[in-house]
JSON list of C-alpha atoms in Angstrom, two decimals:
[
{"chain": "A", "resi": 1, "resn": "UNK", "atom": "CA", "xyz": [108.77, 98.19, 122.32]},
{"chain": "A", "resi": 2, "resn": "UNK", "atom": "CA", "xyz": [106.49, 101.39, 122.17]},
{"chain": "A", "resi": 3, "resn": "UNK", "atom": "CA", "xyz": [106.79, 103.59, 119.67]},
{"chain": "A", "resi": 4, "resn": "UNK", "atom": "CA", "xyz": [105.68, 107.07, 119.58]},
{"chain": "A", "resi": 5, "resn": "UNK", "atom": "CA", "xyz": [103.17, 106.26, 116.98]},
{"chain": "A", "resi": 6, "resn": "UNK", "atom": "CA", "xyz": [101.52, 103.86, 119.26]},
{"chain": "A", "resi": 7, "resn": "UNK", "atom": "CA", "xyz": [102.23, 106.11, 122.47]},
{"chain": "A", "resi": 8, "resn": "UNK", "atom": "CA", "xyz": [99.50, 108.29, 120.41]},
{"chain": "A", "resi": 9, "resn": "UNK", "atom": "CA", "xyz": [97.44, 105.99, 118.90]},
{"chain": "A", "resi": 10, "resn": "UNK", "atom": "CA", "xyz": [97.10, 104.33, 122.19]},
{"chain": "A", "resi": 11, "resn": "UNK", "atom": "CA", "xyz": [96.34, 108.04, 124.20]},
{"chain": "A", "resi": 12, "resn": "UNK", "atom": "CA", "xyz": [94.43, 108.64, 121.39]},
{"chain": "A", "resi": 13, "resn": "UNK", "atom": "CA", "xyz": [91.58, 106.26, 121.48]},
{"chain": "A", "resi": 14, "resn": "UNK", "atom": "CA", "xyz": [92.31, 105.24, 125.59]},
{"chain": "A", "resi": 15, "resn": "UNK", "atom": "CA", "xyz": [89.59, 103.19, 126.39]},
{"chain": "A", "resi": 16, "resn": "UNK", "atom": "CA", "xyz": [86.62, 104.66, 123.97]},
{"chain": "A", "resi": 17, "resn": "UNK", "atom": "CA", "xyz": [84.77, 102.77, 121.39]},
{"chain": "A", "resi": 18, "resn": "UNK", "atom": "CA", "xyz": [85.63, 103.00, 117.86]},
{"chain": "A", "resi": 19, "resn": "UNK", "atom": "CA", "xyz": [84.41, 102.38, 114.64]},
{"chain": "A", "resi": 20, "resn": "UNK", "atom": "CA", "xyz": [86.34, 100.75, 111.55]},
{"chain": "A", "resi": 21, "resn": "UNK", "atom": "CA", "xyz": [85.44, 99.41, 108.42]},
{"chain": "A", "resi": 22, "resn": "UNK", "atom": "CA", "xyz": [87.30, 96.50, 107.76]},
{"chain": "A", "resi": 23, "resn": "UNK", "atom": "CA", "xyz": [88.38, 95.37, 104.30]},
{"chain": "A", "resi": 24, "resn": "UNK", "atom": "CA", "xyz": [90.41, 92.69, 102.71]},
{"chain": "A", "resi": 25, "resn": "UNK", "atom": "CA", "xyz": [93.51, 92.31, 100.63]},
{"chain": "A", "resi": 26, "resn": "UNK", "atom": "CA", "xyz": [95.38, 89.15, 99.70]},
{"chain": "A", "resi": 27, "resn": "UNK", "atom": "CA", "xyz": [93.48, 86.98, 102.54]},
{"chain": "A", "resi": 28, "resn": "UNK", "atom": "CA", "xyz": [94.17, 89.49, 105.32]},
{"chain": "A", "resi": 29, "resn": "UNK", "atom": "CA", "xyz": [92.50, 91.93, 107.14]},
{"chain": "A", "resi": 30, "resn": "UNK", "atom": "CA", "xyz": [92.84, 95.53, 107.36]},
{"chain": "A", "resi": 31, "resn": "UNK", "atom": "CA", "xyz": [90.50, 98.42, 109.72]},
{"chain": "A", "resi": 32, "resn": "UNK", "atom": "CA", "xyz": [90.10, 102.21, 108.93]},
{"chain": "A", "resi": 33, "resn": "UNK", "atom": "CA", "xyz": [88.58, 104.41, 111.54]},
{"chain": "A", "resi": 34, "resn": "UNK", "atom": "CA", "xyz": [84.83, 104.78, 109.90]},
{"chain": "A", "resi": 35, "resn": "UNK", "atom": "CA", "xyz": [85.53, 108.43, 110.07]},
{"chain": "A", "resi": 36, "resn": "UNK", "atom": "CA", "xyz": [87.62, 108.96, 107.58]},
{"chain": "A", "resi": 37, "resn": "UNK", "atom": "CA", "xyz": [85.28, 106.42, 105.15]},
{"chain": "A", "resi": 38, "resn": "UNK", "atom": "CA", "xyz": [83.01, 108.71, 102.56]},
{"chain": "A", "resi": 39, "resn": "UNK", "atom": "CA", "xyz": [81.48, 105.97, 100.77]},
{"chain": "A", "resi": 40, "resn": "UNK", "atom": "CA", "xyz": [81.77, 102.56, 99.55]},
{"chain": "A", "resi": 41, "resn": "UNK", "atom": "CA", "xyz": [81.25, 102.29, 95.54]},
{"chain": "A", "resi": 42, "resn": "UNK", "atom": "CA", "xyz": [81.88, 98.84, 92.80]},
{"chain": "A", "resi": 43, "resn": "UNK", "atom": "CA", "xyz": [84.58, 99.04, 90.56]},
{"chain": "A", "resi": 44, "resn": "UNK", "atom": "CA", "xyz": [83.84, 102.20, 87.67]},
{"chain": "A", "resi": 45, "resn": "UNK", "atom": "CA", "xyz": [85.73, 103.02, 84.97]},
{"chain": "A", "resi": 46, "resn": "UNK", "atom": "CA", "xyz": [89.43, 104.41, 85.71]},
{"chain": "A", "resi": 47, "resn": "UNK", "atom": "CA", "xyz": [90.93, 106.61, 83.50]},
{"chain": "A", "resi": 48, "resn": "UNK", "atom": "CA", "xyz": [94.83, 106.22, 83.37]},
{"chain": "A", "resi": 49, "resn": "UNK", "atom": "CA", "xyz": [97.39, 109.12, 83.74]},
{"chain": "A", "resi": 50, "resn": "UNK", "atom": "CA", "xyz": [100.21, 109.44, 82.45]},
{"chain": "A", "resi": 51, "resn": "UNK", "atom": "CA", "xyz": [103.66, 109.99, 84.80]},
{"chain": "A", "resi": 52, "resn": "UNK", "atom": "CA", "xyz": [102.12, 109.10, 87.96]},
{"chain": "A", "resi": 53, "resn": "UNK", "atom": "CA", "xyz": [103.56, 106.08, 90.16]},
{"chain": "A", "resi": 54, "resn": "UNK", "atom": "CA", "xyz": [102.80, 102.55, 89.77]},
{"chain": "A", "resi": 55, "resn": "UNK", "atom": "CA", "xyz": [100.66, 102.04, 92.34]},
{"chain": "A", "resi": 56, "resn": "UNK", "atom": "CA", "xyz": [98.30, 104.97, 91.05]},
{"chain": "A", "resi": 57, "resn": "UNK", "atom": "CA", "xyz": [95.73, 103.55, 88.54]},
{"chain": "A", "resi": 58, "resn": "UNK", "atom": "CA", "xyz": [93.83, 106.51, 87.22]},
{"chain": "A", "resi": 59, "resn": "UNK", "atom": "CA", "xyz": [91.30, 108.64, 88.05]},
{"chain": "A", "resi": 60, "resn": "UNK", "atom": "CA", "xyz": [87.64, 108.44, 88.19]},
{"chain": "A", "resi": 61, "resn": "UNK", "atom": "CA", "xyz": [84.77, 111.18, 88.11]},
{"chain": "A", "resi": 62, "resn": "UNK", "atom": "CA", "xyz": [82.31, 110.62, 91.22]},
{"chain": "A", "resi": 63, "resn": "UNK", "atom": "CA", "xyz": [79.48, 112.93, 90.72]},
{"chain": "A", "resi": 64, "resn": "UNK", "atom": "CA", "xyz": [81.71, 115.66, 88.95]},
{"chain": "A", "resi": 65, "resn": "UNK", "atom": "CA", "xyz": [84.41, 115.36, 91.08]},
{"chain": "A", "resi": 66, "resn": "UNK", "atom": "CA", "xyz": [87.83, 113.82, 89.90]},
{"chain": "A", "resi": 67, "resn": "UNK", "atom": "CA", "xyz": [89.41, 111.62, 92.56]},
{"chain": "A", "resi": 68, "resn": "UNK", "atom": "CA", "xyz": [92.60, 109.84, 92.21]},
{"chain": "A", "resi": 69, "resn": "UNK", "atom": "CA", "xyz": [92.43, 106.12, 92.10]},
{"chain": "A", "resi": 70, "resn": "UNK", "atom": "CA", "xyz": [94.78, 104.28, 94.46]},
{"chain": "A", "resi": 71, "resn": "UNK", "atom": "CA", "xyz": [95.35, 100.53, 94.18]},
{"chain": "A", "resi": 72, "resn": "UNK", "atom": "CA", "xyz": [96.61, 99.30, 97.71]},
{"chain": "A", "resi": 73, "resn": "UNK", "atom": "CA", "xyz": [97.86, 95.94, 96.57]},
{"chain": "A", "resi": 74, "resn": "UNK", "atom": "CA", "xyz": [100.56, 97.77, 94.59]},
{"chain": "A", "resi": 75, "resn": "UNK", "atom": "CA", "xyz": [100.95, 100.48, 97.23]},
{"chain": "A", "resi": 76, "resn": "UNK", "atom": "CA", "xyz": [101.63, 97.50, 100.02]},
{"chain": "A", "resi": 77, "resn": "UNK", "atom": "CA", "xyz": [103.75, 95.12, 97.07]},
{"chain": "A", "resi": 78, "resn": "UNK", "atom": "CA", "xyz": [101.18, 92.09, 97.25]},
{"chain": "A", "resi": 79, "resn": "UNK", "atom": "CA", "xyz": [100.08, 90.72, 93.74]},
{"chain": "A", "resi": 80, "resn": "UNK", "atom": "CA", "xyz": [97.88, 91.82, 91.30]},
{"chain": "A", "resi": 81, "resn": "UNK", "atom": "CA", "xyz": [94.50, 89.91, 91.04]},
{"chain": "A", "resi": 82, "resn": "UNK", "atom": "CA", "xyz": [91.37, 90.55, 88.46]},
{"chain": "A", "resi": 83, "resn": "UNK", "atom": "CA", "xyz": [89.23, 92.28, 89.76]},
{"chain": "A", "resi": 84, "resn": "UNK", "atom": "CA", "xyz": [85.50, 90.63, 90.32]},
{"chain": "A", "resi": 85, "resn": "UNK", "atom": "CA", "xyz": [82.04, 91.53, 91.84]},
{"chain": "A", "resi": 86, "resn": "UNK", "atom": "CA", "xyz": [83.26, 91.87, 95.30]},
{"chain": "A", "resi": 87, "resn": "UNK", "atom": "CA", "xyz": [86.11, 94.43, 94.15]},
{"chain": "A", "resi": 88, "resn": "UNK", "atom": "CA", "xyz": [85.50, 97.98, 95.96]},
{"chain": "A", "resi": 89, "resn": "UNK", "atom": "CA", "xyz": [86.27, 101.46, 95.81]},
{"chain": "A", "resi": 90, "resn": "UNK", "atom": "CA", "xyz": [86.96, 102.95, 99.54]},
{"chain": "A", "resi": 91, "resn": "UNK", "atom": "CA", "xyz": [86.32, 106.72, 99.09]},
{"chain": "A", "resi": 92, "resn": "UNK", "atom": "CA", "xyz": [88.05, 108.16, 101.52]},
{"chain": "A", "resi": 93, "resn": "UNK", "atom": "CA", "xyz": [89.48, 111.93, 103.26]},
{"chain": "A", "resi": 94, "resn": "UNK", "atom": "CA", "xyz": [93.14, 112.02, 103.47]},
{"chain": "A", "resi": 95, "resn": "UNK", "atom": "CA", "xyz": [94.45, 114.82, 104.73]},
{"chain": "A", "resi": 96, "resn": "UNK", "atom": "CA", "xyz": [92.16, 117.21, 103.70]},
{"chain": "A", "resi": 97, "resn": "UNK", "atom": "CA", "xyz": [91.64, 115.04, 99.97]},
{"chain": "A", "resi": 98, "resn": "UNK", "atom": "CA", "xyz": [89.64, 112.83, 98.84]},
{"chain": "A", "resi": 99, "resn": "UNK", "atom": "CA", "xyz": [91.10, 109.35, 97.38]},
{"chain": "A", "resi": 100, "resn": "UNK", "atom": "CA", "xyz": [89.53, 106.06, 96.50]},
{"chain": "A", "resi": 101, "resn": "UNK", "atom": "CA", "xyz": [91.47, 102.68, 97.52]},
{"chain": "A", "resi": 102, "resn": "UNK", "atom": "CA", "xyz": [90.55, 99.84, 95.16]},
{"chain": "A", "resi": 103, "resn": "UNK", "atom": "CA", "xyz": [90.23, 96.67, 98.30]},
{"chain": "A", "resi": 104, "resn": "UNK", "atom": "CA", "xyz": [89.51, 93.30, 97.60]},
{"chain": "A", "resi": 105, "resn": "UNK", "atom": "CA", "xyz": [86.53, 93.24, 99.02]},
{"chain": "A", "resi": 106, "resn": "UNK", "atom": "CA", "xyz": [85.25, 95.51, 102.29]},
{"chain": "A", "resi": 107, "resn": "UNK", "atom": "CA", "xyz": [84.16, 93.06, 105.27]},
{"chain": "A", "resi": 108, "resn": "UNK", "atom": "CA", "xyz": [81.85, 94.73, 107.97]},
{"chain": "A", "resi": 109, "resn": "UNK", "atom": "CA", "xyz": [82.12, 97.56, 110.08]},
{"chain": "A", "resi": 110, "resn": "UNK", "atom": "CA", "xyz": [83.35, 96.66, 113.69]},
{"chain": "A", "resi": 111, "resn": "UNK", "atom": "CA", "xyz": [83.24, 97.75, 117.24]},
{"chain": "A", "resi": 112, "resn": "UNK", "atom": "CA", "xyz": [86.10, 98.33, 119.44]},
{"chain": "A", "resi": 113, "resn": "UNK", "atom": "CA", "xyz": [87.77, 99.53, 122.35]},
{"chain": "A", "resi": 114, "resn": "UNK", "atom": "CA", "xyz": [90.73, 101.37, 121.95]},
{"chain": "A", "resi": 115, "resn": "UNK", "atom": "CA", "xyz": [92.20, 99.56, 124.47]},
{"chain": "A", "resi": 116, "resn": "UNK", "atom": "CA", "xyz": [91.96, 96.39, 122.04]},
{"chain": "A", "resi": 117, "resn": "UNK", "atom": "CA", "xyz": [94.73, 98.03, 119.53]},
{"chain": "A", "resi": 118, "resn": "UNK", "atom": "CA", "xyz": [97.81, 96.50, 120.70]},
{"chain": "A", "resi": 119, "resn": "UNK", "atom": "CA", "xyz": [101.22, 97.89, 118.85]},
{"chain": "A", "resi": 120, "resn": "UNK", "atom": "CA", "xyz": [102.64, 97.22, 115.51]},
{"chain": "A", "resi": 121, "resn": "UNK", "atom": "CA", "xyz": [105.47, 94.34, 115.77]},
{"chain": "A", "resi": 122, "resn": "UNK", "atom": "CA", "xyz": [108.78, 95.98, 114.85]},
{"chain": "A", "resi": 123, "resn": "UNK", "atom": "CA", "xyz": [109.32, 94.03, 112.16]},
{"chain": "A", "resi": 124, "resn": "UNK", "atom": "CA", "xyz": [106.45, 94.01, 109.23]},
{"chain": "A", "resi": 125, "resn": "UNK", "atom": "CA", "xyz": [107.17, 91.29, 106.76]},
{"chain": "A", "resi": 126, "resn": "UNK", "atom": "CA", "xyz": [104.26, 92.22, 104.59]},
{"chain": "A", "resi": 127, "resn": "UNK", "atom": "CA", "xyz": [105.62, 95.03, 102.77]},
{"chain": "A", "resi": 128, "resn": "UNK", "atom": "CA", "xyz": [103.36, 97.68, 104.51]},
{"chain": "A", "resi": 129, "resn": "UNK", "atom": "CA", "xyz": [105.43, 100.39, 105.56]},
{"chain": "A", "resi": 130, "resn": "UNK", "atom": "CA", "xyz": [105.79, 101.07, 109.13]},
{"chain": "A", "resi": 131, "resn": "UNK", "atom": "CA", "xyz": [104.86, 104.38, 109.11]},
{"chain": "A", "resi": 132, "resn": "UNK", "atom": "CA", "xyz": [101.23, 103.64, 108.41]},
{"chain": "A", "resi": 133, "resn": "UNK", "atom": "CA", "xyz": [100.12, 100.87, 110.43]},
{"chain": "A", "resi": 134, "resn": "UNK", "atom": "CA", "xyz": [98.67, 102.34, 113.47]},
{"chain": "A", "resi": 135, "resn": "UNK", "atom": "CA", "xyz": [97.99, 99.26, 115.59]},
{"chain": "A", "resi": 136, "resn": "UNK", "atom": "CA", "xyz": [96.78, 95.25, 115.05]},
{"chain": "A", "resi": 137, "resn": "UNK", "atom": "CA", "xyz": [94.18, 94.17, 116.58]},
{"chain": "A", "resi": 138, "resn": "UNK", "atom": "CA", "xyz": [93.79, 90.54, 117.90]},
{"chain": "A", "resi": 139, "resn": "UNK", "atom": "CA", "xyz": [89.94, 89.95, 117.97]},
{"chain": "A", "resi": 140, "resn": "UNK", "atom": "CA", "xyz": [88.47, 85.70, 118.52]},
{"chain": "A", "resi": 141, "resn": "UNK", "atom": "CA", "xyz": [90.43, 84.21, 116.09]},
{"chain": "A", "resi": 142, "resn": "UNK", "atom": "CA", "xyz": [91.50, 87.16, 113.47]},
{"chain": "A", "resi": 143, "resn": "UNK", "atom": "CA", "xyz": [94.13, 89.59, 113.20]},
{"chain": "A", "resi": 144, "resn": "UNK", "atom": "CA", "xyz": [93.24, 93.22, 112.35]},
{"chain": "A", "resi": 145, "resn": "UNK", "atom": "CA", "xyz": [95.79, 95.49, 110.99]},
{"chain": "A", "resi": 146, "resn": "UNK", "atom": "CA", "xyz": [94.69, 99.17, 111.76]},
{"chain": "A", "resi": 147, "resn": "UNK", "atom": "CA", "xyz": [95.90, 101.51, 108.73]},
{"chain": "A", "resi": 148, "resn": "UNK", "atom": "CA", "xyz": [96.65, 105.24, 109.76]},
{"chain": "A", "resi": 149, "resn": "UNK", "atom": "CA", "xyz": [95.89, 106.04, 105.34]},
{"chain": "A", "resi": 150, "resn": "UNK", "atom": "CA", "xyz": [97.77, 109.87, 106.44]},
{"chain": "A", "resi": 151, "resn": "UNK", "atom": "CA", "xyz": [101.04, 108.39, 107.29]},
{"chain": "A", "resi": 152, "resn": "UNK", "atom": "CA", "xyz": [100.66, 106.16, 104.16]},
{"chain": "A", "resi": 153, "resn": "UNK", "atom": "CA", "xyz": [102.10, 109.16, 101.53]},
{"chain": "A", "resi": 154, "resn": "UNK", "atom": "CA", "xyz": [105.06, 111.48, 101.73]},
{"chain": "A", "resi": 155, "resn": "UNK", "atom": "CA", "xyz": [104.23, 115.32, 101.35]},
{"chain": "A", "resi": 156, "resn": "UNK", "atom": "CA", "xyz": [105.17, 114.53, 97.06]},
{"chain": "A", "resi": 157, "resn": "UNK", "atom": "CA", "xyz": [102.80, 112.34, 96.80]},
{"chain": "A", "resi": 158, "resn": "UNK", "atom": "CA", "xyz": [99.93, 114.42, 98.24]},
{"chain": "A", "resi": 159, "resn": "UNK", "atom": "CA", "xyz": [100.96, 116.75, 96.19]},
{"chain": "A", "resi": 160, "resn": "UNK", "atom": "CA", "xyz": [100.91, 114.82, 92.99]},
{"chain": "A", "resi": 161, "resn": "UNK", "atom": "CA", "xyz": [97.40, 113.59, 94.06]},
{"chain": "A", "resi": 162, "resn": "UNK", "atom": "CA", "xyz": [95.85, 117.08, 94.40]},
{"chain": "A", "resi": 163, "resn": "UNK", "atom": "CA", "xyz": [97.64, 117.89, 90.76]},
{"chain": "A", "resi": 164, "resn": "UNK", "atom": "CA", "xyz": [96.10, 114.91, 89.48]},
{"chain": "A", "resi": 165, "resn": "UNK", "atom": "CA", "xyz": [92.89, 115.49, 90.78]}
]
């Protein structure tokens, strides 16, 4: 079944090349278009706020910016786990600001051809909301689930990011 999110995603990239950086949580695999990557940092210093949701653990100052500090394994409901040395910060645009996502660890960046994404399954058992996977991605052995991070928040939560920040 083809949803309209996939109707675009698939128009979108057609048959091009893309880029993705591909990270892990929890033992599986996750791709964001490269694009929308700033930078890759280790873990820093977070400082909490108060009154902001769970899966929100602080902020952090990145060369005299504040950027809110979003952990995706509470965002997507898996478990928490300490971080270690492989722990990252993905710096990243979201519609139009820019958010870190602590990852277990980020993997490689890969090659692809739109033409590779293939559509969500209808029914995602992993606790990541519909609304923000933008494909999978079935590459020799491994399954790639492509995030689409601006469907990920409701209009709110932007909001509360950009007060936050």
């Amino acid at each position: 079944m083809e949803t309209a999110l996939t109707k675009v995603k698939s128009e979108e990239y057609g048959g091009e090349l893309i880029q993705l950086v591909s990270f892990n949580l929890e033992k599986e695999e996750y791709g964001i278009n490269v694009l929308m990557v700033r930078e890759i940092i280790r873990m820093l210093n977070i400082t909490r706020v108060p009154n902001t949701p769970h899966y929100v653990e602080g902020v952090i100052n990145l060369r005299g910016k504040v950027i809110p500090i979003i952990n995706l394994r509470k965002k997507f409901d898996l478990m928490d786990a300490e971080y270690d040395k492989r722990t990252r910060i993905m710096v990243m645009e979201v519609v139009g600001e820019l958010m870190g996502f602590i990852v277990d660890e980020v993997s490689e960046v890969i090659r692809i051809s739109g033409k590779e994404i293939q559509p969500p399954p209808p029914v995602v058992s992993s606790g990541i909301e519909q609304e923000c996977m933008a494909g999978v991605i079935n590459q020799a052995e491994r399954l790639l689930v492509l995030l689409d991070l601006e469907k990920m928040f409701s209009a709110d939560e932007r909001r509360l990011f950009s007060n936050v920040a």
